[in-house]
Short mmCIF file of C-alpha atoms in Angstrom, two decimals:
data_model
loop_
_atom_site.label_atom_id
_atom_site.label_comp_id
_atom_site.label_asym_id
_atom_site.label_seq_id
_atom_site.Cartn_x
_atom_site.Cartn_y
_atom_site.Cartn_z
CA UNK R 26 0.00 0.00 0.00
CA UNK R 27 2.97 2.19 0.43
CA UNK R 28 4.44 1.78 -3.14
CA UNK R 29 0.97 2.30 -4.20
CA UNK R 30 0.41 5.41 -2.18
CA UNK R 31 3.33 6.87 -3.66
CA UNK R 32 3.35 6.07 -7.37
CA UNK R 33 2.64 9.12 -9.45
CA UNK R 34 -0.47 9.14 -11.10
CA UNK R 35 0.54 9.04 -14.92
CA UNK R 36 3.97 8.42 -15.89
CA UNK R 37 3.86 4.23 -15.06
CA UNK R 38 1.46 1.62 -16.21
CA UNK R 39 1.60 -1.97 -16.06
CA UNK R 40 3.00 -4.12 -18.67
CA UNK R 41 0.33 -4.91 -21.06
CA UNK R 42 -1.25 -1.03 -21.35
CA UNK R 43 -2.46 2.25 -19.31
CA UNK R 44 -3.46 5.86 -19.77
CA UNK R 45 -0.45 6.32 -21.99
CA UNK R 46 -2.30 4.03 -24.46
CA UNK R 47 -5.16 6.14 -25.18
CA UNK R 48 -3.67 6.90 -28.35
CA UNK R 49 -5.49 4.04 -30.16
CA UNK R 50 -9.32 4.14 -31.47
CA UNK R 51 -12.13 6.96 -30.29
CA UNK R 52 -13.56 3.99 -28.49
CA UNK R 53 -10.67 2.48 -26.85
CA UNK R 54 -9.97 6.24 -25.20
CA UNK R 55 -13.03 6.57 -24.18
CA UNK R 56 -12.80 3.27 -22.14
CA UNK R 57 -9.61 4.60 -20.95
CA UNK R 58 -11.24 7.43 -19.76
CA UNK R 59 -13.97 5.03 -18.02
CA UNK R 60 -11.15 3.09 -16.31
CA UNK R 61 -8.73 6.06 -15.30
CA UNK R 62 -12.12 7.67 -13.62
CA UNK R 63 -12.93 4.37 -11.73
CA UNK R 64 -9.40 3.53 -10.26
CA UNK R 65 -9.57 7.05 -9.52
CA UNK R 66 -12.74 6.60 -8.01
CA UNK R 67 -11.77 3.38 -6.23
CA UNK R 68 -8.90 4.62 -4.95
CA UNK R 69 -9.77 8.02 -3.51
CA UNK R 70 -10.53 6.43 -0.19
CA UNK R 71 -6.37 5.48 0.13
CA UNK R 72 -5.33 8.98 -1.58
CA UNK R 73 -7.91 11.42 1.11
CA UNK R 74 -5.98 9.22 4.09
CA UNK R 75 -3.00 9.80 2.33
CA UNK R 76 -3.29 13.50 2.35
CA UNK R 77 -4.47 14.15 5.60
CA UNK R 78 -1.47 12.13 7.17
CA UNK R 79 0.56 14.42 4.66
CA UNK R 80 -0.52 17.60 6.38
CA UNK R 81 -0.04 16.44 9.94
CA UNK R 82 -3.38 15.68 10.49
CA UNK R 83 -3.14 12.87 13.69
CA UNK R 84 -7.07 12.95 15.59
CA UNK R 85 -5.96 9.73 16.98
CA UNK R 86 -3.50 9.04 19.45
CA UNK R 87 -0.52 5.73 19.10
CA UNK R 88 -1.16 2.21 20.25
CA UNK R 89 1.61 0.75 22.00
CA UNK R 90 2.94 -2.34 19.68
CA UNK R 91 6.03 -4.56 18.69
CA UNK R 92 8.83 -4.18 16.14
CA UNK R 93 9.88 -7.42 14.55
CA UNK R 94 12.72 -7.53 17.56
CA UNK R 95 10.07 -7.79 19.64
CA UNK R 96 10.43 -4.03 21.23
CA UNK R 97 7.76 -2.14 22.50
CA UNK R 98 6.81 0.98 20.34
CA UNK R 99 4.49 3.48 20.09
CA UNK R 100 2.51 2.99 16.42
CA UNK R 101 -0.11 5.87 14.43
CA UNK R 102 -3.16 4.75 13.28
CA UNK R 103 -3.10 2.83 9.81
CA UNK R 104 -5.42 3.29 7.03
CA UNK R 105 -8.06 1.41 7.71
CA UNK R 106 -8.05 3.08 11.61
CA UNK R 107 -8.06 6.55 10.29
CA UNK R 108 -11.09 5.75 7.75
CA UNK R 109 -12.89 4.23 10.18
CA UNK R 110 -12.66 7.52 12.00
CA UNK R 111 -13.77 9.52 9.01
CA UNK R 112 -16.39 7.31 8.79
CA UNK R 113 -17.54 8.07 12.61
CA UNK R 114 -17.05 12.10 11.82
CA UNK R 115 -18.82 12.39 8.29
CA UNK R 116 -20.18 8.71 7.43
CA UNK R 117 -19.33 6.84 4.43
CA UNK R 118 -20.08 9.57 2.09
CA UNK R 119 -17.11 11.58 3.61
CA UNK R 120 -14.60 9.19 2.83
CA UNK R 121 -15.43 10.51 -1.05
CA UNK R 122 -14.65 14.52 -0.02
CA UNK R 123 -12.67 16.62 -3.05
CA UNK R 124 -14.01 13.35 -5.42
CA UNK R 125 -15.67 15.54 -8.31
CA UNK R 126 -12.17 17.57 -8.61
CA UNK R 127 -10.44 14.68 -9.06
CA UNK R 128 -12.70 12.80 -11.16
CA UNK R 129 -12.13 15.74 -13.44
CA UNK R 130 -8.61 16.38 -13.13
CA UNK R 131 -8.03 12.43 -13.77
CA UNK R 132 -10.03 12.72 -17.08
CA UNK R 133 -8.19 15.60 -18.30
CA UNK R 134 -5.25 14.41 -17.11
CA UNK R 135 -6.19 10.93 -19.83
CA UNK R 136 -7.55 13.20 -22.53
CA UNK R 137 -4.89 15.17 -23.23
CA UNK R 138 -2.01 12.33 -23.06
CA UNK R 139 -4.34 10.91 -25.71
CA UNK R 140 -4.36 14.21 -27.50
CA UNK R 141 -0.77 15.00 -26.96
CA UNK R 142 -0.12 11.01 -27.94
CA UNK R 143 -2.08 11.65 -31.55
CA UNK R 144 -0.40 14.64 -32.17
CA UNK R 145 3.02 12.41 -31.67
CA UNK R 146 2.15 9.58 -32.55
CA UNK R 147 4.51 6.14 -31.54
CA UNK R 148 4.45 4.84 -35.10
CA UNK R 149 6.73 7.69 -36.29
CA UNK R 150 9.19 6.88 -33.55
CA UNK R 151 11.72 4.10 -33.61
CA UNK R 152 11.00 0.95 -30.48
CA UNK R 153 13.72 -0.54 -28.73
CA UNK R 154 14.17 -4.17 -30.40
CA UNK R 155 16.17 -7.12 -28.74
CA UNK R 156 18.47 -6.76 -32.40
CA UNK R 157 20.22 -3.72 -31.29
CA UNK R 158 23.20 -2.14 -30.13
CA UNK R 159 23.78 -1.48 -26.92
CA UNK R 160 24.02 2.49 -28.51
CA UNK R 161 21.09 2.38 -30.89
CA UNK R 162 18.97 0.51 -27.77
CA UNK R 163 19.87 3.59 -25.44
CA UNK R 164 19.12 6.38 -28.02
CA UNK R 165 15.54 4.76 -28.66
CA UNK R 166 14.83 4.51 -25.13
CA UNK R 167 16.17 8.68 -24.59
CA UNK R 168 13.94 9.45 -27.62
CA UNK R 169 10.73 7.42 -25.95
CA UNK R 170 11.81 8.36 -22.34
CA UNK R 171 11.55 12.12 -23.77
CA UNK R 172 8.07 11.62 -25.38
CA UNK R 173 6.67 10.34 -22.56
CA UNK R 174 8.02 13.32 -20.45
CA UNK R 175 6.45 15.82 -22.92
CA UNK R 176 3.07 13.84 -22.58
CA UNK R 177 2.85 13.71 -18.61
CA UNK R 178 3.77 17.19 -18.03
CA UNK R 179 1.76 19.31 -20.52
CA UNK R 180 -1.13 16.60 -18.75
CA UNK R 181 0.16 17.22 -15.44
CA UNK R 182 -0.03 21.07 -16.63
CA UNK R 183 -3.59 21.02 -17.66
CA UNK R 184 -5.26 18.70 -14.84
CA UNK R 185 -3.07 20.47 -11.73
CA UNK R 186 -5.80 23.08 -11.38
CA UNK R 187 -8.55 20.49 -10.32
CA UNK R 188 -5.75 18.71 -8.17
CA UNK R 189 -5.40 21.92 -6.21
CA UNK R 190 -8.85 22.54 -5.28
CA UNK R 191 -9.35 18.68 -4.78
CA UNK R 192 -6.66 18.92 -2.13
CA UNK R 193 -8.33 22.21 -0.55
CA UNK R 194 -11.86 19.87 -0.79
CA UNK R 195 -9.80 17.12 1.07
CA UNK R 196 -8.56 18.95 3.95
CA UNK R 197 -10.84 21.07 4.85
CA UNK R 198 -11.79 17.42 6.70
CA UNK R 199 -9.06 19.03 9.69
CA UNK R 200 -10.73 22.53 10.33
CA UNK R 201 -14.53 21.41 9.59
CA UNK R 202 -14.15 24.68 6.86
CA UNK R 203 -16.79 24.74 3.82
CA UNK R 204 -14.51 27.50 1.85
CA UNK R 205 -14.12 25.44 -1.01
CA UNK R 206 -17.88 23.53 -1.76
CA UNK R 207 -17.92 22.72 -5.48
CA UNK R 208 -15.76 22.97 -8.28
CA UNK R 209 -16.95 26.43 -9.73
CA UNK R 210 -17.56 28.12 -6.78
CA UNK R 211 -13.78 26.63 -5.74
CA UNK R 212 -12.54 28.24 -9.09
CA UNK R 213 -13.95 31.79 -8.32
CA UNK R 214 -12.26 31.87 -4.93
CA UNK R 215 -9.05 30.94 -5.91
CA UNK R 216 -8.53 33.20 -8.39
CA UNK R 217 -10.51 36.01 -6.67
CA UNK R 218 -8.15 35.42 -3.70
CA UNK R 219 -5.07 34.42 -5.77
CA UNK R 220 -4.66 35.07 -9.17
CA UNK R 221 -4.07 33.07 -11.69
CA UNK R 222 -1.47 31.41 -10.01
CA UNK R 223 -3.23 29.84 -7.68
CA UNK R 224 -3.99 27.25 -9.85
CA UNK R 225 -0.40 26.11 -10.26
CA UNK R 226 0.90 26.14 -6.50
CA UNK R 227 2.62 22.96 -6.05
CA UNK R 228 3.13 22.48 -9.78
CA UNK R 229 7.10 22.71 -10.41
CA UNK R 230 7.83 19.75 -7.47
CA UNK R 231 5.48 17.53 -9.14
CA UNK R 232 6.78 18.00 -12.39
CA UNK R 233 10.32 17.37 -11.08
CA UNK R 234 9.49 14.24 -9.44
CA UNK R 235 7.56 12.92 -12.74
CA UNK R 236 10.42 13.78 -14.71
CA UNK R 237 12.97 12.39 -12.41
CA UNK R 238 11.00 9.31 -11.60
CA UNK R 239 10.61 8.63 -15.92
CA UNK R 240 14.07 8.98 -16.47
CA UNK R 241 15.55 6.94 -13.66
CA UNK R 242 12.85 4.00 -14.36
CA UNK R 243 13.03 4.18 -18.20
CA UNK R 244 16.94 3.97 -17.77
CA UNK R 245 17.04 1.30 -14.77
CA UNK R 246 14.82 -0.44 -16.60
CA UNK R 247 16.65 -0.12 -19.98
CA UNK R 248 20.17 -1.59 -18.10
CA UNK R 249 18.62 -4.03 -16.13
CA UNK R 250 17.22 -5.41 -19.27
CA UNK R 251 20.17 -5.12 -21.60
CA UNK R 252 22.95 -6.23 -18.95
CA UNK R 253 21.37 -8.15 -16.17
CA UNK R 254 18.73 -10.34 -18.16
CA UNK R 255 20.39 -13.51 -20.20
CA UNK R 256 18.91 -14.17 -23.58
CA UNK R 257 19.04 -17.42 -23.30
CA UNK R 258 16.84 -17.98 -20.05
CA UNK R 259 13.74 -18.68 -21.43
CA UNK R 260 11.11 -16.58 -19.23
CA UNK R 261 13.85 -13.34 -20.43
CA UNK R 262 10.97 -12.00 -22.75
CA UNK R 263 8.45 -12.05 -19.71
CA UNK R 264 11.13 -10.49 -16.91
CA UNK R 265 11.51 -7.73 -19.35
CA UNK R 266 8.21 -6.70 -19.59
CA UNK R 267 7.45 -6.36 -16.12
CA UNK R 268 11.16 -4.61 -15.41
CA UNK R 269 9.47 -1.07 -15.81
CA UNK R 270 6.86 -1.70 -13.72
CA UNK R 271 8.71 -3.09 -11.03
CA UNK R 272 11.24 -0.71 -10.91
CA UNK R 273 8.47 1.82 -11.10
CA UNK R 274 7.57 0.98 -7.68
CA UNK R 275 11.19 1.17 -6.23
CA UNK R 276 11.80 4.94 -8.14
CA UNK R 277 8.64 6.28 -6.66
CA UNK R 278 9.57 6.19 -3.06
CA UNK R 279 12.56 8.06 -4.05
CA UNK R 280 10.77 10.43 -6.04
CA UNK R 281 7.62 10.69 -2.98
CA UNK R 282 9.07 13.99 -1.40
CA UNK R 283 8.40 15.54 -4.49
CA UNK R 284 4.81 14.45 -4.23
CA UNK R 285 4.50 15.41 -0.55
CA UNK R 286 6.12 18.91 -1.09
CA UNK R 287 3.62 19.40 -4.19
CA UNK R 288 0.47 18.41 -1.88
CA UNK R 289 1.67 20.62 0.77
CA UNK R 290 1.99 23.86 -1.27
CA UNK R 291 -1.29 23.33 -3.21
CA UNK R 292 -3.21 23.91 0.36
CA UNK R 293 -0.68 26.11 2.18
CA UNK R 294 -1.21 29.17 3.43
CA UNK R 295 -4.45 29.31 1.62
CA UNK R 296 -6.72 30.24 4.33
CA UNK R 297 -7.49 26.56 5.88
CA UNK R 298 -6.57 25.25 8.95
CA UNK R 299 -4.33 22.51 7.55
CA UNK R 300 -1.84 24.72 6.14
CA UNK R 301 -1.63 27.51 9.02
CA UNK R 302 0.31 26.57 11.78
CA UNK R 303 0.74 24.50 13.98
CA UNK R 304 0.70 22.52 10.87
CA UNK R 305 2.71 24.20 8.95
CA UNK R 306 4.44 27.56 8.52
CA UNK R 307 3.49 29.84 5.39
CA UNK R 308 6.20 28.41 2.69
CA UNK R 309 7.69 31.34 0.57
CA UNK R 310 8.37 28.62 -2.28
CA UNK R 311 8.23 24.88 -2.55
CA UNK R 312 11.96 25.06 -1.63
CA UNK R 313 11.12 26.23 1.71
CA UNK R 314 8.78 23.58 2.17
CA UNK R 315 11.47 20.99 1.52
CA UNK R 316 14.42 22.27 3.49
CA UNK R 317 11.34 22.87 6.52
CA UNK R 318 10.67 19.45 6.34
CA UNK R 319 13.87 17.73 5.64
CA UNK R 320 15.16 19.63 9.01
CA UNK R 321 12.48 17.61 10.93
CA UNK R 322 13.11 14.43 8.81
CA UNK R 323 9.28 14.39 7.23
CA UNK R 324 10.48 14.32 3.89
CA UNK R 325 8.51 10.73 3.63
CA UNK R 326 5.37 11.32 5.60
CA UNK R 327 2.71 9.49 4.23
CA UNK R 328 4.76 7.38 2.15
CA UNK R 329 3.12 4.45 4.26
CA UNK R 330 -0.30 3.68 5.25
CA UNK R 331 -0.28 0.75 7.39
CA UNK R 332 3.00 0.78 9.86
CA UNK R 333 2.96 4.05 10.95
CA UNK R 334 5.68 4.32 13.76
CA UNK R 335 5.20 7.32 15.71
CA UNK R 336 7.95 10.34 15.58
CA UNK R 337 8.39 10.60 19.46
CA UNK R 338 10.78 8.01 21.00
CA UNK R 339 8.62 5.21 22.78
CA UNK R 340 10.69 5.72 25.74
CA UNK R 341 8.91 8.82 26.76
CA UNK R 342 5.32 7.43 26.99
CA UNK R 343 4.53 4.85 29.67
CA UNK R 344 4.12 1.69 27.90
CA UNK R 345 3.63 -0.44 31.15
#
């Protein structure tokens, strides 16, 4: 749940397809669009936990538990705990606030990789084949690697907006606000209170970490495939296809405090409770957010869901 909660929305798909294939028929996009909006849909649950454990959010207080050496330590509540809790506060329904935003964002986010995919189409691009060079290999794989980039950030571009207020919808959950109640009356405020600009807080991290995380997997991937995989093991086809993926899930955590310092300056200092102190300072840039929360080692808060050990030493709760 950890790898999951920190996999960036776009840039990695299974072997076998994802949004990145929308490029195909009018139909087969609009069942991407379908799927995109119920995984989004099916997932929000995980993501609005996700979040609020992001911000600093902790209604709950630890339960005292045991490490695997058997040492007493003082756990957070895990996913399921802390939905069971927004359950109690706004019932079942409130486990689906800042949905509609998201819903929308996801769909733009598919459309226009589709669009961006048809303008640039794959066919006029050379694939990476088993027959090549170790040279000609790696300057395929730079030339995909870059149209992929182009396609996740001119999405990421277009859908951030919705992510924004969805993020404002989500944690409003910590105050009890109503400031941001639907969509359009969301998009007035912000840019009656912000500008334009508004719209694009949190935007350069998230960028960075998409970029950093295609490049790194594309590349692992491409090595681990060309140097580490023998030809002549006969499941070598089927280990390559999942490569990518796999190492997908191992760049992400690396690339999370990208996501985290993205989340956090798309509600900061934006007139809710959950980014004001005591939960967090107003950031001057997303750079400030970073160094703020490397300093107090939270660059990976959130990054898991179920073991959840809490920051202050055990030894200064009674545990007996």
């Amino acid at each position: 749940m950890a790898a999951m909660a920190a996999l960036p929305p776009g840039p990695l798909s299974p072997p076998g397809g994802g949004a990145g294939a929308a490029a195909g028929p009018e139909g087969a996009e609009g069942l991407f669009v379908l799927l995109g909006a119920g995984l989004a849909a099916a997932s929000h649950p995980l993501l609005y936990v996700k979040l609020l454990v992001q911000v600093g959010h902790e209604p709950l207080p630890p339960t005292i538990g045991r490490n695997v050496l058997g040492r007493k330590v003082l756990y957070l509540p895990g996913f399921f705990t802390y939905a069971r809790h927004i359950v109690e506060v706004d019932g079942k329904r409130g486990l689906f606030r800042g949905l509609t935003p998201r819903l929308i964002s996801s769909t733009l986010s598919t459309i226009t990789r589709g669009s961006v995919k048809k303008a640039f189409p794959l066919e006029d691009m050379e694939h990476v084949s088993n027959k090549d060079d170790v040279k000609t290999s790696l300057r395929k794989v730079v030339k995909e690697t870059s149209h992929e980039m182009m396609m996740q950030c001119v999405s990421r571009v277009v859908s951030h907006p919705l992510h924004v207020i969805s993020m404002r919808c989500m944690v409003q959950f910590v105050g009890r606000e109503v400031k941001y109640s639907g969509v359009f009356s969301a998009i007035g405020r912000i840019f009656k209170e912000e500008g334009i600009l508004g719209f694009f807080v949190g935007l350069v991290p998230h960028i960075l970490g998409d970029v950093i995380f295609l490049w790194c997997c594309n590349l692992l991937a491409h090595f681990i495939n060309t140097y580490a995989v023998d030809d002549n093991f006969s499941q070598a086809s089927v280990i390559r296809s999942y490569t990518k993926f796999v190492m997908g899930i191992a760049v992400s955590m690396l690339t999370y405090p990208f996501l985290l310092v993205g989340d956090l300056m798309a509600v900061n200092n934006c007139g809710l409770r959950a980014g004001l102190p005591p939960y967090a300072p107003a950031f001057a840039s997303w750079i400030h957010c970073w160094r703020h929360l490397s300093a107090q080692g939270q660059l990976f808060r959130g990054s898991s869901l179920l073991f959840r050990r809490a920051p202050i030493p055990a030894a200064s709760f009674p545990i007996d």
